[in-house]
Short mmCIF file of C-alpha atoms (C1' of nucleotides) in Angstrom, two decimals:
data_model
loop_
_atom_site.label_atom_id
_atom_site.label_comp_id
_atom_site.label_asym_id
_atom_site.label_seq_id
_atom_site.Cartn_x
_atom_site.Cartn_y
_atom_site.Cartn_z
CA UNK A 38 -23.41 -7.22 7.24
CA UNK A 39 -26.72 -8.13 8.85
CA UNK A 40 -28.05 -11.67 8.98
CA UNK A 41 -29.56 -12.19 5.52
CA UNK A 42 -33.05 -13.80 5.47
CA UNK A 43 -33.30 -16.94 3.34
CA UNK A 44 -36.00 -15.44 1.14
CA UNK A 45 -33.81 -12.51 0.28
CA UNK A 46 -30.82 -14.75 -0.36
CA UNK A 47 -32.84 -16.79 -2.81
CA UNK A 48 -33.86 -13.67 -4.68
CA UNK A 49 -30.24 -12.56 -4.86
CA UNK A 50 -29.38 -15.57 -6.96
CA UNK A 51 -31.56 -13.98 -9.62
CA UNK A 52 -28.86 -11.37 -10.02
CA UNK A 53 -25.95 -13.81 -10.18
CA UNK A 54 -26.20 -14.14 -13.93
CA UNK A 55 -25.98 -10.39 -14.35
CA UNK A 56 -22.96 -10.13 -12.05
CA UNK A 57 -21.18 -12.99 -13.78
CA UNK A 58 -21.87 -11.54 -17.19
CA UNK A 59 -20.75 -8.01 -16.53
CA UNK A 60 -18.49 -8.36 -13.54
CA UNK A 61 -19.23 -6.77 -10.21
CA UNK A 62 -17.56 -3.56 -11.30
CA UNK A 63 -19.72 -2.99 -14.34
CA UNK A 64 -23.03 -4.12 -12.92
CA UNK A 65 -24.88 -1.11 -11.56
CA UNK A 66 -26.40 -1.52 -8.15
CA UNK A 67 -29.77 -0.48 -9.56
CA UNK A 68 -29.55 -3.24 -12.12
CA UNK A 69 -28.66 -5.79 -9.48
CA UNK A 70 -31.60 -4.60 -7.43
CA UNK A 71 -33.93 -4.89 -10.37
CA UNK A 72 -32.63 -8.28 -11.47
CA UNK A 73 -33.05 -9.65 -7.96
CA UNK A 74 -36.40 -7.96 -7.45
CA UNK A 75 -35.16 -6.26 -4.29
CA UNK A 76 -35.42 -2.51 -3.72
CA UNK A 77 -32.14 -0.69 -3.78
CA UNK A 78 -32.62 0.68 -0.28
CA UNK A 79 -33.14 -2.83 1.05
CA UNK A 80 -29.84 -3.95 -0.43
CA UNK A 81 -28.10 -1.15 1.41
CA UNK A 82 -29.96 -2.12 4.55
CA UNK A 83 -28.39 -5.58 4.50
CA UNK A 84 -25.11 -4.99 2.75
CA UNK A 85 -22.59 -2.19 2.97
CA UNK A 86 -22.06 -2.20 -0.78
CA UNK A 87 -21.66 -4.15 -3.99
CA UNK A 88 -18.63 -6.07 -2.86
CA UNK A 89 -20.43 -7.45 0.11
CA UNK A 90 -23.25 -8.73 -2.07
CA UNK A 91 -20.73 -10.59 -4.18
CA UNK A 92 -18.92 -11.93 -1.14
CA UNK A 93 -22.20 -13.22 0.23
CA UNK A 94 -23.03 -15.11 -2.96
CA UNK A 95 -19.58 -16.63 -3.21
CA UNK A 96 -19.51 -17.68 0.38
CA UNK A 97 -22.89 -19.26 0.00
CA UNK A 98 -21.73 -21.38 -2.90
CA UNK A 99 -18.48 -22.38 -1.27
CA UNK A 100 -20.45 -23.63 1.70
CA UNK A 101 -22.40 -25.76 -0.74
CA UNK A 102 -19.21 -27.13 -2.28
CA UNK A 103 -17.69 -27.78 1.10
CA UNK A 104 -20.78 -29.71 2.15
CA UNK A 105 -20.90 -31.91 -0.93
CA UNK A 106 -17.17 -32.51 -0.93
CA UNK A 107 -17.29 -33.35 2.75
CA UNK A 108 -19.94 -35.97 2.14
CA UNK A 109 -17.91 -37.46 -0.69
CA UNK A 110 -14.76 -37.64 1.39
CA UNK A 111 -16.54 -39.26 4.31
CA UNK A 112 -18.17 -41.91 2.11
CA UNK A 113 -17.25 -45.55 1.81
CA UNK A 114 -14.87 -47.11 -0.69
CA UNK A 115 -11.21 -46.76 -1.47
CA UNK A 116 -9.49 -43.41 -1.41
CA UNK A 117 -9.41 -43.52 -5.17
CA UNK A 118 -13.17 -43.99 -5.36
CA UNK A 119 -13.74 -41.19 -2.93
CA UNK A 120 -11.41 -38.91 -4.87
CA UNK A 121 -13.58 -39.54 -7.90
CA UNK A 122 -16.62 -38.71 -5.83
CA UNK A 123 -15.01 -35.46 -4.69
CA UNK A 124 -14.34 -34.42 -8.26
CA UNK A 125 -17.90 -35.30 -9.17
CA UNK A 126 -19.26 -33.32 -6.23
CA UNK A 127 -17.36 -30.17 -7.07
CA UNK A 128 -18.39 -30.36 -10.71
CA UNK A 129 -22.03 -30.94 -9.78
CA UNK A 130 -22.20 -27.82 -7.69
CA UNK A 131 -20.35 -25.79 -10.30
CA UNK A 132 -22.54 -26.88 -13.18
CA UNK A 133 -25.70 -26.35 -11.17
CA UNK A 134 -24.69 -22.77 -10.38
CA UNK A 135 -22.84 -21.70 -13.47
CA UNK A 136 -23.45 -17.99 -12.93
CA UNK A 137 -22.17 -17.82 -9.38
CA UNK A 138 -19.33 -20.07 -10.35
CA UNK A 139 -18.27 -17.71 -13.11
CA UNK A 140 -18.50 -14.80 -10.75
CA UNK A 141 -16.32 -16.68 -8.31
CA UNK A 142 -13.59 -17.28 -10.82
CA UNK A 143 -13.85 -13.68 -11.92
CA UNK A 144 -12.78 -12.73 -8.43
CA UNK A 145 -10.15 -15.41 -7.95
CA UNK A 146 -7.41 -12.99 -8.83
CA UNK A 147 -8.44 -10.86 -5.89
CA UNK A 148 -8.11 -13.78 -3.55
CA UNK A 149 -5.24 -12.09 -1.81
CA UNK A 150 -7.55 -9.19 -1.02
CA UNK A 151 -10.30 -11.53 0.16
CA UNK A 152 -8.52 -13.75 2.64
CA UNK A 153 -11.85 -15.15 3.78
CA UNK A 154 -12.56 -16.36 0.31
CA UNK A 155 -9.17 -17.94 -0.17
CA UNK A 156 -9.49 -19.70 3.15
CA UNK A 157 -12.98 -20.95 2.35
CA UNK A 158 -11.73 -22.35 -0.95
CA UNK A 159 -8.91 -24.05 0.85
CA UNK A 160 -11.28 -25.65 3.32
CA UNK A 161 -13.83 -26.58 0.71
CA UNK A 162 -11.62 -28.45 -1.64
CA UNK A 163 -7.92 -28.35 -1.29
CA UNK A 164 -7.52 -29.69 2.20
CA UNK A 165 -9.86 -32.69 1.72
CA UNK A 166 -8.08 -33.68 -1.47
CA UNK A 167 -4.71 -33.55 0.16
CA UNK A 168 -5.99 -35.76 2.93
CA UNK A 169 -7.43 -38.24 0.44
CA UNK A 170 -4.08 -38.46 -1.30
CA UNK A 171 -2.50 -39.54 1.95
CA UNK A 172 -5.20 -42.09 2.63
CA UNK A 173 -4.76 -43.43 -0.88
CA UNK A 174 -1.12 -44.16 -0.18
CA UNK A 175 -2.17 -46.08 2.92
CA UNK A 176 -4.85 -48.18 1.26
CA UNK A 177 -2.68 -48.65 -1.83
CA UNK A 178 -5.08 -47.17 -4.37
CA UNK A 179 -3.16 -43.96 -4.98
CA UNK A 180 0.45 -43.41 -5.85
CA UNK A 181 2.86 -41.84 -3.37
CA UNK A 182 3.88 -38.42 -4.62
CA UNK A 183 6.84 -36.25 -3.75
CA UNK A 184 4.70 -33.25 -3.02
CA UNK A 185 1.08 -33.94 -2.08
CA UNK A 186 0.38 -30.25 -1.63
CA UNK A 187 1.37 -29.47 -5.22
CA UNK A 188 -0.59 -32.47 -6.42
CA UNK A 189 -3.75 -31.29 -4.70
CA UNK A 190 -3.22 -27.94 -6.36
CA UNK A 191 -3.04 -29.51 -9.79
CA UNK A 192 -6.15 -31.56 -9.13
CA UNK A 193 -7.98 -28.48 -7.99
CA UNK A 194 -6.86 -26.63 -11.12
CA UNK A 195 -7.87 -29.37 -13.48
CA UNK A 196 -11.32 -29.71 -11.93
CA UNK A 197 -11.95 -26.00 -11.60
CA UNK A 198 -10.93 -25.05 -15.10
CA UNK A 199 -12.89 -27.91 -16.58
CA UNK A 200 -15.95 -26.88 -14.59
CA UNK A 201 -15.54 -23.24 -15.43
CA UNK A 202 -15.12 -23.82 -19.12
CA UNK A 203 -18.24 -25.92 -19.24
CA UNK A 204 -20.12 -23.39 -17.15
CA UNK A 205 -19.13 -20.51 -19.38
CA UNK A 206 -19.46 -22.22 -22.70
CA UNK A 207 -22.47 -24.30 -21.75
CA UNK A 208 -20.89 -27.39 -23.30
CA UNK A 209 -22.07 -30.92 -22.56
CA UNK A 210 -23.30 -29.94 -19.15
CA UNK A 211 -23.54 -33.41 -17.67
CA UNK A 212 -21.44 -33.32 -14.50
CA UNK A 213 -20.83 -37.06 -14.54
CA UNK A 214 -19.34 -36.99 -18.03
CA UNK A 215 -17.08 -34.08 -17.23
CA UNK A 216 -16.00 -35.75 -14.01
CA UNK A 217 -15.07 -38.91 -15.88
CA UNK A 218 -13.01 -36.97 -18.39
CA UNK A 219 -11.13 -35.14 -15.67
CA UNK A 220 -10.59 -38.28 -13.59
CA UNK A 221 -9.33 -40.14 -16.62
CA UNK A 222 -6.50 -37.63 -16.94
CA UNK A 223 -5.57 -37.02 -13.33
CA UNK A 224 -5.84 -40.62 -12.21
CA UNK A 225 -4.44 -42.40 -15.22
CA UNK A 226 -1.98 -39.73 -16.30
CA UNK A 227 -1.06 -38.84 -19.84
CA UNK A 228 2.01 -40.90 -20.48
CA UNK A 229 2.22 -44.48 -21.65
CA UNK A 230 3.68 -47.08 -19.32
CA UNK A 231 7.39 -46.53 -18.91
CA UNK B 115 -6.20 2.15 -29.45
CA UNK B 116 -3.09 3.81 -30.85
CA UNK B 117 0.15 1.97 -31.46
CA UNK B 118 1.78 1.88 -28.01
CA UNK B 119 5.51 2.81 -27.95
CA UNK B 120 7.74 0.22 -26.31
CA UNK B 121 9.00 2.67 -23.71
CA UNK B 122 5.48 3.42 -22.56
CA UNK B 123 4.56 -0.26 -22.54
CA UNK B 124 7.51 -0.97 -20.27
CA UNK B 125 6.41 1.73 -17.85
CA UNK B 126 2.92 0.31 -17.81
CA UNK B 127 4.20 -2.88 -16.27
CA UNK B 128 5.00 -0.76 -13.25
CA UNK B 129 1.27 -0.49 -12.66
CA UNK B 130 0.56 -4.20 -13.10
CA UNK B 131 1.11 -4.90 -9.43
CA UNK B 132 -1.41 -2.25 -8.47
CA UNK B 133 -3.99 -3.55 -10.92
CA UNK B 134 -3.51 -7.14 -9.78
CA UNK B 135 -3.75 -6.15 -6.15
CA UNK B 136 -6.88 -4.05 -6.33
CA UNK B 137 -8.55 -5.24 -9.48
CA UNK B 138 -9.08 -3.02 -12.49
CA UNK B 139 -12.36 -1.77 -11.07
CA UNK B 140 -10.93 -0.50 -7.83
CA UNK B 141 -7.70 0.92 -9.15
CA UNK B 142 -8.19 4.61 -9.87
CA UNK B 143 -6.88 5.82 -13.16
CA UNK B 144 -4.86 8.47 -11.35
CA UNK B 145 -3.19 5.80 -9.28
CA UNK B 146 -2.39 3.73 -12.34
CA UNK B 147 -0.93 6.80 -13.95
CA UNK B 148 1.19 7.55 -10.92
CA UNK B 149 2.33 3.95 -10.45
CA UNK B 150 3.39 3.77 -14.07
CA UNK B 151 4.93 7.22 -14.08
CA UNK B 152 2.78 8.27 -17.02
CA UNK B 153 0.60 11.39 -17.01
CA UNK B 154 -3.10 10.74 -16.90
CA UNK B 155 -3.74 12.63 -20.12
CA UNK B 156 -1.18 10.49 -21.90
CA UNK B 157 -2.97 7.34 -20.86
CA UNK B 158 -6.15 8.69 -22.39
CA UNK B 159 -4.17 9.66 -25.45
CA UNK B 160 -3.24 6.03 -26.07
CA UNK B 161 -6.11 4.13 -24.53
CA UNK B 162 -9.83 4.74 -24.53
CA UNK B 163 -10.11 3.78 -20.86
CA UNK B 164 -9.07 1.52 -18.04
CA UNK B 165 -10.29 -1.65 -19.66
CA UNK B 166 -8.12 -1.09 -22.67
CA UNK B 167 -5.05 -0.67 -20.50
CA UNK B 168 -5.76 -4.01 -18.90
CA UNK B 169 -6.45 -5.64 -22.23
CA UNK B 170 -3.14 -4.36 -23.55
CA UNK B 171 -1.18 -5.82 -20.64
CA UNK B 172 -2.91 -9.16 -20.89
CA UNK B 173 -2.47 -9.41 -24.61
CA UNK B 174 1.17 -8.56 -24.25
CA UNK B 175 1.72 -11.38 -21.80
CA UNK B 176 -0.26 -13.89 -23.81
CA UNK B 177 1.91 -13.10 -26.80
CA UNK B 178 4.88 -13.89 -24.64
CA UNK B 179 3.36 -17.19 -23.53
CA UNK B 180 2.40 -18.08 -27.08
CA UNK B 181 5.96 -17.44 -28.23
CA UNK B 182 7.60 -19.54 -25.55
CA UNK B 183 5.07 -22.32 -25.89
CA UNK B 184 5.46 -22.28 -29.65
CA UNK B 185 9.20 -22.73 -29.31
CA UNK B 186 8.73 -25.59 -26.88
CA UNK B 187 6.26 -27.35 -29.17
CA UNK B 188 8.48 -27.00 -32.20
CA UNK B 189 11.53 -28.37 -30.38
CA UNK B 190 13.09 -31.78 -30.74
CA UNK B 191 12.37 -34.85 -28.68
CA UNK B 192 9.34 -36.99 -28.06
CA UNK B 193 5.91 -35.51 -27.67
CA UNK B 194 6.14 -36.27 -23.99
CA UNK B 195 9.37 -34.30 -23.64
CA UNK B 196 7.91 -31.40 -25.53
CA UNK B 197 4.79 -31.44 -23.38
CA UNK B 198 7.03 -31.07 -20.37
CA UNK B 199 8.79 -28.20 -22.10
CA UNK B 200 5.44 -26.54 -22.78
CA UNK B 201 4.45 -26.75 -19.14
CA UNK B 202 7.83 -25.34 -18.17
CA UNK B 203 7.50 -22.51 -20.67
CA UNK B 204 4.09 -21.43 -19.44
CA UNK B 205 5.20 -21.53 -15.83
CA UNK B 206 8.35 -19.54 -16.60
CA UNK B 207 6.40 -16.71 -18.14
CA UNK B 208 3.84 -16.76 -15.37
CA UNK B 209 6.38 -16.68 -12.56
CA UNK B 210 8.37 -13.96 -14.25
CA UNK B 211 5.30 -11.75 -14.49
CA UNK B 212 3.34 -12.62 -11.40
CA UNK B 213 1.42 -9.36 -11.27
CA UNK B 214 0.16 -9.44 -14.82
CA UNK B 215 -0.57 -13.08 -14.41
CA UNK B 216 -2.75 -12.41 -11.40
CA UNK B 217 -4.53 -9.66 -13.25
CA UNK B 218 -5.16 -12.06 -16.11
CA UNK B 219 -6.78 -14.62 -13.90
CA UNK B 220 -8.78 -11.92 -12.22
CA UNK B 221 -10.39 -11.26 -15.56
CA UNK B 222 -10.76 -14.89 -16.63
CA UNK B 223 -14.36 -14.91 -15.53
CA UNK B 224 -15.09 -12.18 -18.01
CA UNK B 225 -13.66 -14.26 -20.81
CA UNK B 226 -17.07 -14.47 -22.38
CA UNK B 227 -17.09 -10.69 -22.56
CA UNK B 228 -13.57 -10.53 -23.94
CA UNK B 229 -13.67 -12.92 -26.88
CA UNK B 230 -10.27 -11.69 -28.00
CA UNK B 231 -8.76 -12.75 -24.73
CA UNK B 232 -10.37 -16.17 -24.76
CA UNK B 233 -9.18 -16.73 -28.30
CA UNK B 234 -5.65 -15.61 -27.47
CA UNK B 235 -5.54 -18.00 -24.55
CA UNK B 236 -6.78 -20.77 -26.78
CA UNK B 237 -4.09 -20.09 -29.33
CA UNK B 238 -1.36 -19.62 -26.74
CA UNK B 239 -1.76 -22.82 -24.86
CA UNK B 240 -4.74 -25.00 -25.41
CA UNK B 241 -4.40 -25.68 -29.07
CA UNK B 242 -0.67 -26.59 -28.96
CA UNK B 243 -1.25 -28.98 -26.07
CA UNK B 244 -4.08 -30.70 -27.87
CA UNK B 245 -1.83 -31.15 -30.89
CA UNK B 246 0.96 -32.54 -28.74
CA UNK B 247 -1.40 -35.09 -27.27
CA UNK B 248 -2.15 -36.37 -30.74
CA UNK B 249 1.51 -36.50 -31.67
CA UNK B 250 2.20 -38.37 -28.47
CA UNK B 251 -0.21 -41.08 -29.48
CA UNK B 252 1.62 -41.39 -32.79
CA UNK B 253 5.11 -41.60 -31.33
CA UNK B 254 3.91 -43.82 -28.51
CA UNK B 255 4.99 -41.60 -25.62
CA UNK B 256 1.52 -40.45 -24.59
CA UNK B 257 -1.59 -42.43 -23.86
CA UNK B 258 -4.59 -42.31 -26.19
CA UNK B 259 -7.45 -40.55 -24.45
CA UNK B 260 -11.16 -40.60 -25.12
CA UNK B 261 -11.40 -36.87 -25.23
CA UNK B 262 -8.20 -34.98 -26.05
CA UNK B 263 -9.99 -31.65 -25.84
CA UNK B 264 -11.05 -32.28 -22.27
CA UNK B 265 -7.58 -33.55 -21.45
CA UNK B 266 -5.95 -30.38 -22.76
CA UNK B 267 -8.38 -28.43 -20.61
CA UNK B 268 -7.34 -30.31 -17.51
CA UNK B 269 -3.68 -29.82 -18.29
CA UNK B 270 -4.25 -26.14 -18.78
CA UNK B 271 -6.10 -25.96 -15.49
CA UNK B 272 -3.44 -27.81 -13.55
CA UNK B 273 -0.64 -25.65 -14.92
CA UNK B 274 -2.49 -22.37 -14.60
CA UNK B 275 -3.68 -22.86 -11.06
CA UNK B 276 -0.28 -24.07 -9.96
CA UNK B 277 1.34 -21.04 -11.57
CA UNK B 278 -1.21 -18.66 -10.17
CA UNK B 279 -0.95 -19.98 -6.66
CA UNK B 280 2.79 -19.64 -6.69
CA UNK B 281 2.53 -16.19 -8.22
CA UNK B 282 0.09 -15.00 -5.59
CA UNK B 283 1.63 -16.65 -2.60
CA UNK B 284 5.20 -16.18 -3.70
CA UNK B 285 6.00 -19.76 -2.80
CA UNK B 286 9.08 -21.61 -4.01
CA UNK B 287 9.23 -19.54 -7.13
CA UNK B 288 11.52 -21.77 -9.14
CA UNK B 289 9.63 -22.48 -12.39
CA UNK B 290 11.51 -25.72 -13.01
CA UNK B 291 10.51 -27.18 -9.64
CA UNK B 292 6.88 -26.24 -10.08
CA UNK B 293 6.91 -27.65 -13.59
CA UNK B 294 8.27 -30.96 -12.32
CA UNK B 295 5.60 -31.19 -9.67
CA UNK B 296 2.82 -30.52 -12.16
CA UNK B 297 4.25 -32.89 -14.74
CA UNK B 298 4.60 -35.61 -12.16
CA UNK B 299 0.86 -35.51 -11.61
CA UNK B 300 -0.46 -35.03 -15.10
CA UNK B 301 1.94 -37.42 -16.78
CA UNK B 302 2.14 -40.17 -14.18
CA UNK B 303 -1.38 -39.83 -12.83
CA UNK B 304 -2.44 -40.31 -9.25
CA UNK B 305 -3.51 -43.93 -9.13
CA UNK B 306 -1.36 -46.99 -8.58
CA UNK B 307 -1.00 -49.49 -11.41
CA UNK B 308 -4.27 -51.33 -11.93
"C1'" DG C 189 17.43 28.88 -37.93
"C1'" DC C 190 12.50 28.67 -38.80
"C1'" DC C 191 8.01 26.18 -39.84
"C1'" DT C 192 4.76 22.72 -39.55
"C1'" DA C 193 2.90 18.38 -38.17
"C1'" DT C 194 2.41 15.38 -34.77
"C1'" DG C 195 3.18 13.66 -30.11
"C1'" DC C 196 2.55 14.71 -25.36
"C1'" DT C 197 0.80 16.87 -21.09
"C1'" DG C 198 -1.74 20.14 -17.75
"C1'" DT C 199 -6.16 21.71 -16.39
"C1'" DA C 200 -10.75 22.51 -16.11
"C1'" DC C 201 -15.20 20.52 -16.89
"C1'" DT C 202 -19.24 17.09 -17.33
"C1'" DG C 203 -21.88 13.22 -16.19
"C1'" DC C 204 -22.87 9.07 -13.97
"C1'" DA C 205 -23.29 5.91 -10.43
"C1'" DA C 206 -22.14 4.60 -5.52
"C1'" DG C 207 -23.28 5.34 -1.28
"C1'" DT C 208 -25.82 8.17 2.54
"C1'" DA C 209 -29.64 10.22 5.11
"C1'" DC C 210 -33.91 9.99 6.60
"C1'" DA C 211 -38.67 9.79 7.06
"C1'" DA C 212 -42.73 7.22 6.13
"C1'" DA C 213 -44.94 2.76 5.86
"C1'" DC C 214 -45.24 -1.78 7.31
"C1'" DT C 215 -45.01 -6.02 10.42
"C1'" DA C 216 -44.98 -8.77 14.55
"C1'" DG C 217 -45.03 -9.63 19.27
"C1'" DC C 218 -47.04 -8.03 23.56
"C1'" DG D 164 -52.91 -0.07 19.69
"C1'" DC D 165 -47.91 0.38 21.33
"C1'" DT D 166 -43.25 -0.46 20.52
"C1'" DA D 167 -39.19 -2.26 18.22
"C1'" DG D 168 -37.40 -3.73 14.35
"C1'" DT D 169 -37.76 -4.13 9.18
"C1'" DT D 170 -38.59 -2.42 4.62
"C1'" DT D 171 -38.86 0.97 1.09
"C1'" DG D 172 -39.12 5.56 -1.56
"C1'" DT D 173 -36.77 9.79 -2.40
"C1'" DA D 174 -33.68 13.31 -2.35
"C1'" DC D 175 -28.90 14.40 -1.64
"C1'" DT D 176 -23.57 14.23 -1.62
"C1'" DT D 177 -19.37 12.75 -3.35
"C1'" DG D 178 -15.85 10.80 -6.08
"C1'" DC D 179 -14.07 9.18 -10.16
"C1'" DA D 180 -14.11 8.08 -15.30
"C1'" DG D 181 -13.90 10.10 -19.28
"C1'" DT D 182 -13.83 14.49 -22.38
"C1'" DA D 183 -12.30 18.89 -24.28
"C1'" DC D 184 -8.98 21.65 -25.39
"C1'" DA D 185 -5.18 24.64 -25.25
"C1'" DG D 186 -0.37 24.94 -24.75
"C1'" DC D 187 4.26 22.87 -24.86
"C1'" DA D 188 7.85 19.70 -26.96
"C1'" DT D 189 10.13 17.40 -30.60
"C1'" DA D 190 11.47 16.10 -35.14
"C1'" DG D 191 12.12 16.50 -39.76
"C1'" DG D 192 12.01 19.29 -44.12
"C1'" DC D 193 13.50 23.45 -46.20
#
DNA sequence: GCCTATGCTGTACTGCAAGTACAAACTAGC
DNA sequence: GCTAGTTTGTACTTGCAGTACAGCATAGGC
């Protein structure tokens, strides 16, 4: 895969909706080319095929998530506050790029075939959250859990599915509201005081 | 789609691994036929194409989930206990059918294109959980939340992603352990007492 | 035991879309 | 205006999904 010029990358996003809607398998390369406003031959000049186009889009978005999440983690405040910020950051990116985000989830099941993608996801979200959980134990704002790895997984799931559902259904698309709803559950828990 | 005989359905599960691994788009119909031990022509006798084969497998598993979850919801005990049972039920089915489960998630992004699938998922998990949350408020074992719909979504996400990750990675595949980890987070929450 | 309806399977064919090849046109730096 | 790299149009090859259909198997009625 050649170095993709920024101008071309921007145009590619014009095809994200199509890919998300029909899946990479059912979207014809000619349609992608047309939707993006890029000649077919040019696509093949930069990418070896459809899959690589998809991989490029996904990677691009994950970089975005990783950046925002990184900023949130590095911010000031308690670990709990920063965890909230992380959730908000991920949801912001997701809801601002609903099409790419849908495409991403559509390929999640193939994660084992796309080790790069799985790793990028890990770096972008999972690892920072796990670290925050540890810091929260230290500063006393988060509860100590038996299995922080599993906890980070659950947090990731809750955030991702919430984001995806809103992205697909186009529900109340305010990231802040969604973030609050998710945080309410994962921070406060569902049960009454024991 | 013709009525599929049980014997044939059972054989089809032999191809689930292949489909999950390569995605329905990249799995050739001849390979599916071979993996399942069913002649190609017979597949086309029962199904109109690849997509229908996938849809059949997914629907089959969702029925399974719906059944188990239904049993768990209808059981005895507090709403909180039954919520735990629901989580356990979903994880059991997922970890017993990791391949189909991966295939399902691989097609989640297309949910908007497969309204049947989205609806089945809704019925199988989301709706029962939302109901349990209400009952929990009544019997005092679960906290009253601003937005039970969003909460059910988060629960679904946490459970599904945990199940999927274990299914894909083949981690500690004991459903009960995974269920405990997930429940610990979603019931108890992450934050310390305020 | 035969006959008929329906289920099942092998084989040959069609059509579509992915990907390739390549030459012509364009652009930028020198 | 020469050269190296980029961009695009067009024509071609190939592989797979899906179709058509004929022949074989099986079961149930008589």
